[in-house]
Amino acid sequence: EGQVFKYYTDGEWKKSASGKSVAIINPTTRTTQYKVQACTQEEVNKVIDSSKIAQKQWAKTPLWKRAELLHKAAAILKEHKAPIAECLVKEIAKPAKDSVTEVVRSGDLISYCAEEGVRILGEGKFLVSDSFPGNERTKYCLTSKIPLGVVLAIPPFNYPVNLAVSKIGPALIAGNSLVLKPPTQGAVACLHMVQCFHLAGFPKGLISCVTGKGSEIGDFLTMHPGVNCISFTGGDTGIAISKKAGMVPLQMELGGKDACIVLEDADLDLVAANIIKGGFSYSGQRCTAVKVVLVMESVADLLVEKVNAKVAKLKVGPPEEDCDITPVVSESSANFIEGLAKDAKTKGATFCQEYKRDGNLIWPLLIDNVRPDMRIAWEEPFGPIVPVIRINSIEEGIHHCNASNFGLQGCVFTKDINKAILISDAMETGTVQINSAPARGPDHFPFQGLKDSGIGSQGITNSINMMTKIKSTVINLP
Ligand code: G3P
C-alpha cells in the first residue's frame, strides 16, 4: 500500500522529484496493483546525459567482456523468473505458464545476442580499389561496425519483458547504451528485469529505465536530440513517432491483420489447431495473432465445426489459474473488441458462440460469414474474437490479404507446396508461414512488417546490424 516502484538511472533506483505516480491497473481485479514513478522531462534529460557518458566507455569495453556480462544477466533473469512472471500475471493478465515462458525465452534471447554479437561484430571487411574502373591498387579499405550511441527502447504491454530484451540485448552487445521506456501495463515486470542487469554488474548509466506518463515524457523522449536510435513495438503510436523523430534509424513493429488462407486440400485438424493457437493464445493480444480466416467455401462448414469444438474446450478465467482466455488488458480495449463484434452482428455475421463478457474478460468467439463491409474484416481486435470470411478462389483470399493496410505475417494451409510458395510470393506481408500459425519466433528469425506494420527488420542478427553503423578507414598507398 502506497509503495511506488523507483525508476533506474546511473546505476541507482530513484524517486521522481515530481512526487507523482502512475497507477497500474490489474486487468483481472480492475483495481490498482502497483504504482510507478511519473518521471519529469528534467529527469529524462539527466538519464540521457548519463547514458551518453556511459556509452563512450562501453564502446571501448572489449566485445568478449560485453558478451560475458550479457550471459550473466541472462542467467540472473532466468533465476528470477518466478517473481517477474508474477508481475506479468498481475499487470497484463498473461496466463501463469506463458508468463514464465516469456521470462525464460528472454534469458535465452539475451544469451543468443551475446553469442551472435561476438561473431557479427568480430568481423569486418577489407576492400581494394582496383576493382572499380580507373583505379590502381593503391587504396585499401577496412570496415568495422561501430555503435550508434544511445538507443531508446519502447516495448508494448503484451511482451513487456521479451520485447524489451529483444532491443536491449542487441543494443548492448553492439556497444550502445540503452534507455528503456516500459509500457505502463508491464512496467513493474520491466523494472524487475532491469534489476537483473543491475545485479549482473553493468556499468552505471549504461542501462536506464524511465517510467511515466506518455503525455509528459513520450514525445520528449522520442524527439530528444540525445537519442540516436529508436526501437519501438506497439500500435499506431509508432506511426506518430516515425513522423516526429529526428534523423535517427528507426525500428518499428506495429500492428497486423494476419490472414490465414485455407485451401480445399488442407489438413483441417491442423488448421483448426492453429486457428486456436494463433487466434486465441494470450486472448488474441499478439500482433502476429491470426486476425482473419480466409477459407475456401467448400471446406468452410467442416473447418468452422472443428474450430468450434476446440473453442468449447478453452478454459476461460483468471491468469493465476492458467486459463487459456484471460481478461484483456484494459476496459477500453474490451469495449473496442465488443464494438467490433457488435458491428459484425448488426451487419449480418454469424456468432458461432454466445457473446459473453464480464469486466475485461471476453469469452472466445468465432464470427462466421464476415463480409468486407464489416469493421472486423479490416481492423485488429487484439482480443479473443476471430472472423471467418468464406472465399471462392485463392485470388479472392490473396486480394483480401493485400487490401489490408497492414502487412506483418500471414499463413497458408495446403498440402501442395508449389501452390503454397506461389501464394507466399503473392502475399504482401513480411513473413508467410506455410502450414502453421504466424509467430515471431524463434527469436533469431528475421521479423518484419510491410506497409503500416513497420519499418526495418528485427530478429537477433538484424537488430544487432541495425544498431550499428559501418566505419571505414582507407589506407592510401603512395
Ligand atoms: O505482439 C508482439 C509480436 O512480436 C508477437 O510475438 O512471439 O507472439 O509471435 P509472438
Tab-separated table of C-alpha atoms and ligand atoms in Angstrom:
chain	number	residue	atom	x	y	z
A	1	GLU	CA	0.000	0.000	0.000
A	2	GLY	CA	1.392	3.336	-1.031
A	3	GLN	CA	4.619	1.810	-2.342
A	4	VAL	CA	5.783	3.406	-5.575
A	5	PHE	CA	8.422	1.477	-7.546
A	6	LYS	CA	11.505	3.577	-8.236
A	7	TYR	CA	12.962	4.264	-11.665
A	8	TYR	CA	16.525	3.285	-12.616
A	9	THR	CA	19.287	5.640	-13.698
A	10	ASP	CA	23.030	5.964	-13.177
A	11	GLY	CA	23.124	2.554	-11.532
A	12	GLU	CA	20.651	3.598	-8.831
A	13	TRP	CA	16.961	3.314	-8.021
A	14	LYS	CA	15.430	6.761	-7.595
A	15	LYS	CA	12.223	8.526	-6.718
A	16	SER	CA	10.973	11.151	-9.122
A	17	ALA	CA	11.042	14.760	-7.961
A	18	SER	CA	7.541	15.100	-9.416
A	19	GLY	CA	6.121	13.413	-6.332
A	20	LYS	CA	3.590	11.874	-8.709
A	21	SER	CA	2.995	8.301	-9.710
A	22	VAL	CA	1.290	6.282	-12.425
A	23	ALA	CA	-1.129	3.532	-11.370
A	24	ILE	CA	-1.038	0.084	-12.942
A	25	ILE	CA	-4.486	-1.474	-13.017
A	26	ASN	CA	-4.716	-5.256	-12.692
A	27	PRO	CA	-6.884	-6.288	-15.681
A	28	THR	CA	-8.494	-9.093	-13.674
A	29	THR	CA	-9.409	-7.268	-10.466
A	30	ARG	CA	-9.616	-3.868	-12.171
A	31	THR	CA	-8.046	-2.253	-9.128
A	32	THR	CA	-4.628	-0.620	-8.695
A	33	GLN	CA	-1.975	-3.319	-8.458
A	34	TYR	CA	1.234	-1.277	-8.456
A	35	LYS	CA	2.444	2.286	-8.827
A	36	VAL	CA	5.491	3.599	-10.656
A	37	GLN	CA	7.240	6.987	-10.685
A	38	ALA	CA	5.952	9.682	-13.020
A	39	CYS	CA	9.329	10.981	-14.207
A	40	THR	CA	9.746	14.556	-15.380
A	41	GLN	CA	11.349	15.890	-18.561
A	42	GLU	CA	14.222	17.210	-16.480
A	43	GLU	CA	14.839	13.695	-15.176
A	44	VAL	CA	14.736	12.339	-18.729
A	45	ASN	CA	17.430	14.869	-19.668
A	46	LYS	CA	19.633	13.604	-16.848
A	47	VAL	CA	19.028	9.976	-17.788
A	48	ILE	CA	20.085	10.637	-21.364
A	49	ASP	CA	23.141	12.605	-20.270
A	50	SER	CA	24.428	9.750	-18.114
A	51	SER	CA	23.506	7.263	-20.825
A	52	LYS	CA	25.687	9.188	-23.279
A	53	ILE	CA	28.661	9.210	-20.934
A	54	ALA	CA	28.342	5.513	-20.122
A	55	GLN	CA	28.148	4.585	-23.805
A	56	LYS	CA	31.524	6.136	-24.646
A	57	GLN	CA	33.244	3.907	-22.133
A	58	TRP	CA	31.199	0.831	-23.031
A	59	ALA	CA	32.122	1.142	-26.723
A	60	LYS	CA	35.774	0.712	-25.643
A	61	THR	CA	34.998	-2.329	-23.490
A	62	PRO	CA	36.218	-5.495	-25.244
A	63	LEU	CA	33.478	-7.351	-27.051
A	64	TRP	CA	34.078	-10.570	-25.122
A	65	LYS	CA	33.602	-8.698	-21.840
A	66	ARG	CA	30.327	-7.214	-23.062
A	67	ALA	CA	29.215	-10.723	-24.017
A	68	GLU	CA	30.219	-12.088	-20.628
A	69	LEU	CA	28.055	-9.522	-18.823
A	70	LEU	CA	25.095	-10.284	-21.054
A	71	HIS	CA	25.414	-14.012	-20.328
A	72	LYS	CA	25.466	-13.167	-16.640
A	73	ALA	CA	22.325	-11.014	-16.919
A	74	ALA	CA	20.592	-13.827	-18.836
A	75	ALA	CA	21.351	-16.324	-16.080
A	76	ILE	CA	20.177	-13.953	-13.336
A	77	LEU	CA	16.983	-13.224	-15.254
A	78	LYS	CA	16.216	-16.930	-15.541
A	79	GLU	CA	16.880	-17.407	-11.820
A	80	HIS	CA	14.311	-14.704	-11.082
A	81	LYS	CA	11.692	-15.998	-13.465
A	82	ALA	CA	9.073	-16.592	-10.752
A	83	PRO	CA	8.720	-13.050	-9.319
A	84	ILE	CA	8.936	-11.478	-12.783
A	85	ALA	CA	6.302	-13.846	-14.156
A	86	GLU	CA	4.096	-12.957	-11.219
A	87	CYS	CA	4.253	-9.287	-12.232
A	88	LEU	CA	3.187	-10.278	-15.750
A	89	VAL	CA	0.217	-12.183	-14.354
A	90	LYS	CA	-0.857	-9.191	-12.255
A	91	GLU	CA	-0.093	-6.399	-14.714
A	92	ILE	CA	-1.140	-7.823	-18.067
A	93	ALA	CA	-3.171	-10.919	-17.064
A	94	LYS	CA	-0.910	-13.238	-19.045
A	95	PRO	CA	-1.579	-16.884	-18.111
A	96	ALA	CA	0.843	-18.038	-15.401
A	97	LYS	CA	2.724	-20.618	-17.517
A	98	ASP	CA	3.081	-18.295	-20.514
A	99	SER	CA	4.426	-15.627	-18.177
A	100	VAL	CA	7.226	-17.939	-17.048
A	101	THR	CA	7.911	-18.911	-20.671
A	102	GLU	CA	8.243	-15.237	-21.585
A	103	VAL	CA	10.967	-14.707	-18.986
A	104	VAL	CA	12.884	-17.881	-19.885
A	105	ARG	CA	12.669	-17.060	-23.615
A	106	SER	CA	14.039	-13.621	-22.758
A	107	GLY	CA	17.047	-15.071	-20.974
A	108	ASP	CA	17.771	-17.286	-23.967
A	109	LEU	CA	17.408	-14.299	-26.259
A	110	ILE	CA	19.992	-12.298	-24.299
A	111	SER	CA	22.485	-15.189	-24.408
A	112	TYR	CA	21.926	-15.646	-28.137
A	113	CYS	CA	22.585	-11.910	-28.661
A	114	ALA	CA	25.894	-12.273	-26.847
A	115	GLU	CA	26.906	-15.292	-28.967
A	116	GLU	CA	25.743	-13.807	-32.249
A	117	GLY	CA	27.227	-10.412	-31.412
A	118	VAL	CA	30.780	-11.645	-30.875
A	119	ARG	CA	30.655	-13.258	-34.316
A	120	ILE	CA	28.923	-10.482	-36.285
A	121	LEU	CA	30.936	-7.715	-34.662
A	122	GLY	CA	34.146	-9.698	-34.552
A	123	GLU	CA	34.463	-9.435	-38.315
A	124	GLY	CA	34.913	-6.557	-40.708
A	125	LYS	CA	35.693	-6.183	-44.390
A	126	PHE	CA	38.787	-5.486	-46.416
A	127	LEU	CA	38.315	-3.913	-49.872
A	128	VAL	CA	40.800	-2.997	-52.594
A	129	SER	CA	40.419	-0.104	-55.028
A	130	ASP	CA	41.390	-1.641	-58.367
A	131	SER	CA	38.070	-3.358	-58.894
A	132	PHE	CA	36.459	-0.003	-59.724
A	133	PRO	CA	37.280	1.437	-63.203
A	134	GLY	CA	40.098	3.955	-63.317
A	135	ASN	CA	41.690	2.873	-60.040
A	136	GLU	CA	45.027	1.290	-59.327
A	137	ARG	CA	45.534	-0.982	-56.324
A	138	THR	CA	46.512	1.976	-54.176
A	139	LYS	CA	43.679	2.177	-51.677
A	140	TYR	CA	42.866	-0.393	-49.021
A	141	CYS	CA	39.590	-0.012	-47.183
A	142	LEU	CA	38.986	-1.538	-43.731
A	143	THR	CA	35.458	-1.580	-42.382
A	144	SER	CA	34.064	-2.386	-38.978
A	145	LYS	CA	30.762	-1.965	-37.194
A	146	ILE	CA	30.500	0.770	-34.600
A	147	PRO	CA	27.666	1.531	-32.173
A	148	LEU	CA	25.078	4.256	-32.805
A	149	GLY	CA	25.141	5.723	-29.279
A	150	VAL	CA	22.028	5.915	-27.102
A	151	VAL	CA	19.249	3.515	-28.120
A	152	LEU	CA	15.711	4.214	-26.924
A	153	ALA	CA	13.634	1.047	-26.467
A	154	ILE	CA	9.850	1.168	-26.192
A	155	PRO	CA	8.214	-2.261	-25.856
A	156	PRO	CA	4.449	-2.894	-25.740
A	157	PHE	CA	2.274	-4.309	-22.955
A	158	ASN	CA	1.852	-7.779	-24.462
A	159	TYR	CA	5.512	-8.844	-24.082
A	160	PRO	CA	6.942	-6.204	-21.754
A	161	VAL	CA	9.970	-8.301	-20.814
A	162	ASN	CA	10.637	-10.211	-24.011
A	163	LEU	CA	10.182	-7.282	-26.377
A	164	ALA	CA	12.326	-5.143	-24.069
A	165	VAL	CA	15.249	-7.576	-24.093
A	166	SER	CA	14.903	-8.088	-27.857
A	167	LYS	CA	16.022	-4.456	-28.041
A	168	ILE	CA	18.345	-4.355	-25.004
A	169	GLY	CA	20.419	-7.417	-25.946
A	170	PRO	CA	21.339	-6.306	-29.490
A	171	ALA	CA	21.873	-2.696	-28.391
A	172	LEU	CA	24.273	-3.537	-25.557
A	173	ILE	CA	26.330	-6.190	-27.324
A	174	ALA	CA	26.854	-3.725	-30.172
A	175	GLY	CA	28.319	-1.144	-27.770
A	176	ASN	CA	25.313	1.132	-27.368
A	177	SER	CA	23.769	2.336	-24.131
A	178	LEU	CA	20.079	1.844	-23.649
A	179	VAL	CA	17.173	3.838	-22.247
A	180	LEU	CA	14.046	1.793	-21.648
A	181	LYS	CA	10.591	3.339	-21.509
A	182	PRO	CA	8.355	0.439	-20.462
A	183	PRO	CA	4.651	0.293	-21.205
A	184	THR	CA	2.501	1.277	-18.201
A	185	GLN	CA	0.974	-2.215	-18.003
A	186	GLY	CA	4.130	-4.288	-17.618
A	187	ALA	CA	6.296	-1.530	-16.165
A	188	VAL	CA	6.958	-3.353	-12.896
A	189	ALA	CA	7.947	-6.551	-14.719
A	190	CYS	CA	10.378	-4.399	-16.726
A	191	LEU	CA	11.809	-2.803	-13.565
A	192	HIS	CA	12.435	-6.277	-12.112
A	193	MET	CA	14.100	-7.335	-15.366
A	194	VAL	CA	16.334	-4.244	-15.266
A	195	GLN	CA	17.320	-5.189	-11.712
A	196	CYS	CA	18.798	-8.386	-13.204
A	197	PHE	CA	21.070	-6.264	-15.402
A	198	HIS	CA	21.946	-4.233	-12.308
A	199	LEU	CA	22.864	-7.410	-10.409
A	200	ALA	CA	24.963	-8.623	-13.338
A	201	GLY	CA	27.175	-5.571	-12.779
A	202	PHE	CA	26.737	-3.476	-15.906
A	203	PRO	CA	28.470	-0.101	-15.625
A	204	LYS	CA	26.302	2.681	-14.206
A	205	GLY	CA	24.298	4.668	-16.741
A	206	LEU	CA	24.582	2.017	-19.430
A	207	ILE	CA	21.041	0.841	-18.986
A	208	SER	CA	18.284	3.054	-17.590
A	209	CYS	CA	14.585	2.671	-17.145
A	210	VAL	CA	12.296	5.693	-17.014
A	211	THR	CA	8.641	5.363	-16.171
A	212	GLY	CA	5.935	7.943	-16.516
A	213	LYS	CA	3.016	9.304	-18.428
A	214	GLY	CA	3.268	9.137	-22.202
A	215	SER	CA	1.747	12.609	-22.393
A	216	GLU	CA	4.553	14.026	-20.223
A	217	ILE	CA	7.665	12.184	-21.412
A	218	GLY	CA	6.627	10.199	-24.526
A	219	ASP	CA	7.269	12.759	-27.266
A	220	PHE	CA	10.017	14.290	-25.167
A	221	LEU	CA	11.927	11.006	-25.262
A	222	THR	CA	11.317	10.127	-28.909
A	223	MET	CA	12.219	13.636	-30.092
A	224	HIS	CA	15.183	14.010	-27.734
A	225	PRO	CA	18.349	15.119	-29.553
A	226	GLY	CA	20.411	12.788	-27.352
A	227	VAL	CA	18.690	9.669	-28.703
A	228	ASN	CA	20.492	8.026	-31.625
A	229	CYS	CA	18.125	5.167	-32.470
A	230	ILE	CA	14.555	4.206	-31.601
A	231	SER	CA	13.297	0.646	-31.432
A	232	PHE	CA	9.546	0.581	-30.874
A	233	THR	CA	6.936	-2.158	-30.791
A	234	GLY	CA	3.304	-1.253	-30.417
A	235	GLY	CA	0.360	0.247	-32.232
A	236	ASP	CA	-0.431	3.459	-34.105
A	237	THR	CA	1.808	5.481	-31.773
A	238	GLY	CA	4.666	4.108	-33.879
A	239	ILE	CA	3.379	5.923	-36.956
A	240	ALA	CA	3.239	9.174	-34.966
A	241	ILE	CA	6.762	8.579	-33.615
A	242	SER	CA	8.154	7.964	-37.089
A	243	LYS	CA	6.769	11.304	-38.247
A	244	LYS	CA	8.187	13.237	-35.298
A	245	ALA	CA	11.533	11.519	-34.731
A	246	GLY	CA	14.701	13.158	-35.942
A	247	MET	CA	17.270	11.760	-38.372
A	248	VAL	CA	17.857	8.535	-36.445
A	249	PRO	CA	17.436	4.905	-37.520
A	250	LEU	CA	14.011	3.560	-36.604
A	251	GLN	CA	12.981	0.008	-35.969
A	252	MET	CA	9.206	-0.274	-35.747
A	253	GLU	CA	6.938	-3.219	-35.327
A	254	LEU	CA	3.335	-2.084	-35.320
A	255	GLY	CA	0.007	-3.793	-35.846
A	256	GLY	CA	-1.017	-6.665	-38.037
A	257	LYS	CA	-4.067	-8.267	-39.596
A	258	ASP	CA	-2.538	-11.665	-40.206
A	259	ALA	CA	-4.613	-13.730	-42.591
A	260	CYS	CA	-4.945	-17.489	-42.544
A	261	ILE	CA	-5.677	-18.745	-46.059
A	262	VAL	CA	-7.147	-22.263	-46.104
A	263	LEU	CA	-7.221	-24.230	-49.369
A	264	GLU	CA	-9.503	-27.161	-50.175
A	265	ASP	CA	-6.804	-29.806	-49.699
A	266	ALA	CA	-5.669	-28.528	-46.277
A	267	ASP	CA	-5.446	-30.804	-43.243
A	268	LEU	CA	-8.424	-29.262	-41.412
A	269	ASP	CA	-7.494	-30.665	-37.996
A	270	LEU	CA	-4.124	-28.991	-38.308
A	271	VAL	CA	-5.788	-25.745	-39.437
A	272	ALA	CA	-8.266	-25.813	-36.546
A	273	ALA	CA	-5.483	-26.370	-34.013
A	274	ASN	CA	-3.539	-23.464	-35.499
A	275	ILE	CA	-6.529	-21.121	-35.511
A	276	ILE	CA	-6.945	-21.862	-31.805
A	277	LYS	CA	-3.258	-21.329	-31.076
A	278	GLY	CA	-2.841	-18.429	-33.489
A	279	GLY	CA	-6.126	-16.676	-32.825
A	280	PHE	CA	-6.780	-17.234	-29.152
A	281	SER	CA	-3.478	-17.606	-27.302
A	282	TYR	CA	-2.996	-14.730	-24.872
A	283	SER	CA	-6.589	-13.910	-25.780
A	284	GLY	CA	-5.555	-12.719	-29.237
A	285	GLN	CA	-3.366	-9.911	-27.872
A	286	ARG	CA	-0.432	-10.549	-30.195
A	287	CYS	CA	0.474	-8.580	-33.294
A	288	THR	CA	1.055	-11.924	-35.012
A	289	ALA	CA	-2.299	-13.398	-33.990
A	290	VAL	CA	-4.489	-14.922	-36.693
A	291	LYS	CA	-6.833	-11.989	-37.257
A	292	VAL	CA	-8.846	-13.217	-40.235
A	293	VAL	CA	-9.502	-16.697	-41.609
A	294	LEU	CA	-9.982	-16.829	-45.394
A	295	VAL	CA	-11.331	-20.299	-46.098
A	296	MET	CA	-12.499	-21.896	-49.348
A	297	GLU	CA	-16.301	-22.218	-49.221
A	298	SER	CA	-16.243	-25.969	-49.957
A	299	VAL	CA	-14.418	-26.766	-46.691
A	300	ALA	CA	-15.675	-23.864	-44.579
A	301	ASP	CA	-18.517	-25.680	-42.785
A	302	LEU	CA	-16.258	-28.513	-41.729
A	303	LEU	CA	-13.479	-26.173	-40.579
A	304	VAL	CA	-15.847	-23.969	-38.576
A	305	GLU	CA	-17.246	-27.097	-36.895
A	306	LYS	CA	-13.756	-28.283	-35.951
A	307	VAL	CA	-12.743	-24.864	-34.599
A	308	ASN	CA	-15.976	-24.580	-32.603
A	309	ALA	CA	-15.331	-27.941	-30.972
A	310	LYS	CA	-11.936	-26.670	-29.818
A	311	VAL	CA	-13.241	-23.260	-28.722
A	312	ALA	CA	-15.670	-25.083	-26.424
A	313	LYS	CA	-12.687	-26.632	-24.633
A	314	LEU	CA	-10.868	-23.347	-23.949
A	315	LYS	CA	-10.677	-22.520	-20.258
A	316	VAL	CA	-11.892	-19.007	-19.555
A	317	GLY	CA	-10.926	-17.232	-16.340
A	318	PRO	CA	-8.124	-15.666	-14.310
A	319	PRO	CA	-4.462	-15.849	-15.385
A	320	GLU	CA	-3.461	-17.207	-11.965
A	321	GLU	CA	-5.365	-20.404	-12.786
A	322	ASP	CA	-3.537	-20.586	-16.084
A	323	CYS	CA	-6.713	-20.222	-18.112
A	324	ASP	CA	-6.449	-20.044	-21.915
A	325	ILE	CA	-8.621	-16.956	-22.175
A	326	THR	CA	-7.913	-14.266	-19.582
A	327	PRO	CA	-9.128	-10.671	-19.158
A	328	VAL	CA	-7.893	-8.302	-21.868
A	329	VAL	CA	-5.522	-5.567	-20.820
A	330	SER	CA	-7.957	-2.722	-20.195
A	331	GLU	CA	-11.581	-1.777	-20.111
A	332	SER	CA	-11.194	0.448	-23.174
A	333	SER	CA	-9.686	-2.475	-25.057
A	334	ALA	CA	-12.612	-4.693	-24.053
A	335	ASN	CA	-15.048	-2.005	-25.192
A	336	PHE	CA	-13.271	-1.748	-28.545
A	337	ILE	CA	-13.395	-5.513	-29.067
A	338	GLU	CA	-17.065	-5.563	-28.170
A	339	GLY	CA	-17.695	-2.745	-30.660
A	340	LEU	CA	-16.129	-4.779	-33.479
A	341	ALA	CA	-18.197	-7.849	-32.602
A	342	LYS	CA	-21.453	-5.888	-32.412
A	343	ASP	CA	-20.774	-4.132	-35.709
A	344	ALA	CA	-20.341	-7.522	-37.407
A	345	LYS	CA	-23.507	-8.897	-35.824
A	346	THR	CA	-25.566	-5.894	-36.900
A	347	LYS	CA	-24.321	-6.297	-40.458
A	348	GLY	CA	-25.355	-9.952	-40.610
A	349	ALA	CA	-22.367	-12.048	-39.443
A	350	THR	CA	-22.931	-15.300	-37.536
A	351	PHE	CA	-21.724	-15.643	-33.941
A	352	CYS	CA	-20.669	-19.284	-33.501
A	353	GLN	CA	-20.746	-18.907	-29.702
A	354	GLU	CA	-22.853	-16.783	-27.445
A	355	TYR	CA	-21.222	-13.393	-26.842
A	356	LYS	CA	-20.264	-13.127	-23.202
A	357	ARG	CA	-18.324	-10.540	-21.223
A	358	ASP	CA	-17.600	-9.948	-17.569
A	359	GLY	CA	-15.489	-6.860	-16.888
A	360	ASN	CA	-12.379	-7.167	-19.055
A	361	LEU	CA	-12.972	-10.869	-19.620
A	362	ILE	CA	-14.397	-11.666	-23.050
A	363	TRP	CA	-15.310	-15.264	-23.915
A	364	PRO	CA	-13.725	-16.636	-27.110
A	365	LEU	CA	-15.813	-16.005	-30.195
A	366	LEU	CA	-15.586	-17.217	-33.770
A	367	ILE	CA	-17.509	-14.955	-36.149
A	368	ASP	CA	-18.545	-16.680	-39.377
A	369	ASN	CA	-19.843	-15.227	-42.653
A	370	VAL	CA	-17.916	-11.988	-42.240
A	371	ARG	CA	-18.026	-9.705	-45.252
A	372	PRO	CA	-15.772	-6.827	-46.353
A	373	ASP	CA	-18.240	-4.160	-45.219
A	374	MET	CA	-17.731	-5.149	-41.589
A	375	ARG	CA	-15.074	-3.431	-39.473
A	376	ILE	CA	-13.786	-6.784	-38.169
A	377	ALA	CA	-12.755	-7.687	-41.725
A	378	TRP	CA	-10.044	-4.999	-41.587
A	379	GLU	CA	-9.413	-3.829	-38.026
A	380	GLU	CA	-7.356	-5.741	-35.478
A	381	PRO	CA	-9.379	-6.595	-32.378
A	382	PHE	CA	-6.402	-7.532	-30.147
A	383	GLY	CA	-8.866	-9.761	-28.350
A	384	PRO	CA	-10.308	-13.288	-28.391
A	385	ILE	CA	-12.554	-12.878	-31.433
A	386	VAL	CA	-11.686	-14.337	-34.843
A	387	PRO	CA	-13.557	-13.515	-38.059
A	388	VAL	CA	-14.079	-16.061	-40.855
A	389	ILE	CA	-14.501	-14.901	-44.436
A	390	ARG	CA	-15.577	-17.574	-46.928
A	391	ILE	CA	-13.819	-17.290	-50.286
A	392	ASN	CA	-14.426	-18.882	-53.684
A	393	SER	CA	-10.929	-18.629	-55.112
A	394	ILE	CA	-7.342	-18.324	-53.969
A	395	GLU	CA	-7.171	-14.970	-55.748
A	396	GLU	CA	-10.016	-13.668	-53.591
A	397	GLY	CA	-8.046	-14.623	-50.464
A	398	ILE	CA	-4.846	-13.005	-51.673
A	399	HIS	CA	-6.771	-9.913	-52.699
A	400	HIS	CA	-8.289	-9.537	-49.232
A	401	CYS	CA	-4.925	-10.042	-47.582
A	402	ASN	CA	-3.218	-7.469	-49.797
A	403	ALA	CA	-6.003	-4.891	-49.493
A	404	SER	CA	-5.116	-4.519	-45.797
A	405	ASN	CA	-3.113	-1.509	-44.661
A	406	PHE	CA	-1.107	-3.991	-42.571
A	407	GLY	CA	1.481	-6.468	-43.804
A	408	LEU	CA	3.019	-8.267	-40.842
A	409	GLN	CA	2.596	-12.009	-41.357
A	410	GLY	CA	0.157	-14.418	-42.934
A	411	CYS	CA	-0.239	-18.144	-43.254
A	412	VAL	CA	-1.432	-20.632	-45.831
A	413	PHE	CA	-2.632	-24.183	-45.299
A	414	THR	CA	-2.370	-26.675	-48.175
A	415	LYS	CA	-0.621	-29.956	-48.949
A	416	ASP	CA	0.513	-28.576	-52.300
A	417	ILE	CA	3.880	-26.981	-51.614
A	418	ASN	CA	4.073	-25.415	-55.070
A	419	LYS	CA	0.792	-23.584	-54.531
A	420	ALA	CA	1.927	-22.581	-51.046
A	421	ILE	CA	5.093	-20.973	-52.408
A	422	LEU	CA	3.193	-19.100	-55.119
A	423	ILE	CA	0.704	-17.815	-52.552
A	424	SER	CA	3.536	-16.833	-50.217
A	425	ASP	CA	5.138	-14.844	-53.028
A	426	ALA	CA	1.831	-13.117	-53.762
A	427	MET	CA	1.069	-12.132	-50.159
A	428	GLU	CA	2.309	-8.652	-49.283
A	429	THR	CA	3.491	-9.443	-45.764
A	430	GLY	CA	6.881	-9.568	-44.063
A	431	THR	CA	6.591	-13.311	-43.417
A	432	VAL	CA	4.349	-16.117	-44.619
A	433	GLN	CA	4.086	-19.324	-42.618
A	434	ILE	CA	3.256	-22.469	-44.546
A	435	ASN	CA	1.076	-24.900	-42.575
A	436	SER	CA	1.448	-23.130	-39.228
A	437	ALA	CA	0.079	-20.052	-37.478
A	438	PRO	CA	2.014	-16.788	-37.707
A	439	ALA	CA	4.602	-16.215	-34.983
A	440	ARG	CA	7.676	-14.104	-34.417
A	441	GLY	CA	9.986	-16.754	-33.018
A	442	PRO	CA	12.406	-18.490	-32.955
A	443	ASP	CA	13.880	-15.154	-31.999
A	444	HIS	CA	16.813	-15.259	-34.393
A	445	PHE	CA	14.491	-15.467	-37.423
A	446	PRO	CA	14.039	-12.196	-39.292
A	447	PHE	CA	10.847	-10.424	-38.251
A	448	GLN	CA	9.433	-7.526	-40.251
A	449	GLY	CA	6.254	-5.899	-41.392
A	450	LEU	CA	5.358	-4.213	-44.652
A	451	LYS	CA	3.124	-1.141	-45.015
A	452	ASP	CA	1.663	0.075	-41.678
A	453	SER	CA	3.136	-2.961	-39.901
A	454	GLY	CA	6.571	-1.499	-39.546
A	455	ILE	CA	9.966	-0.213	-40.541
A	456	GLY	CA	13.117	-2.317	-40.746
A	457	SER	CA	13.644	-5.912	-39.769
A	458	GLN	CA	14.087	-7.449	-36.348
A	459	GLY	CA	15.380	-10.803	-35.191
A	460	ILE	CA	18.647	-11.009	-33.293
A	461	THR	CA	21.056	-10.715	-36.232
A	462	ASN	CA	19.115	-7.965	-37.967
A	463	SER	CA	18.723	-5.976	-34.765
A	464	ILE	CA	22.442	-6.117	-33.992
A	465	ASN	CA	23.247	-4.904	-37.503
A	466	MET	CA	20.571	-2.224	-37.348
A	467	MET	CA	22.006	-0.857	-34.112
A	468	THR	CA	25.429	-0.316	-35.642
A	469	LYS	CA	26.984	1.851	-38.336
A	470	ILE	CA	29.741	0.989	-40.750
A	471	LYS	CA	33.003	2.778	-40.146
A	472	SER	CA	35.674	2.740	-42.879
A	473	THR	CA	39.341	3.504	-42.683
A	474	VAL	CA	41.089	3.873	-46.041
A	475	ILE	CA	44.829	3.357	-46.320
A	476	ASN	CA	46.220	5.330	-49.281
A	477	LEU	CA	49.426	3.923	-50.671
A	478	PRO	CA	51.939	6.171	-52.397
B	1	G3P	O1	2.774	-8.892	-30.478
B	1	G3P	C1	4.142	-8.951	-30.475
B	1	G3P	C2	4.717	-9.832	-31.533
B	1	G3P	O2	6.084	-9.612	-31.597
B	1	G3P	C3	4.294	-11.274	-31.414
B	1	G3P	O3	5.244	-12.178	-30.988
B	1	G3P	O4	6.066	-14.377	-30.266
B	1	G3P	O5	3.640	-13.865	-30.124
B	1	G3P	O6	4.675	-14.188	-32.333
B	1	G3P	P1	4.898	-13.751	-30.915
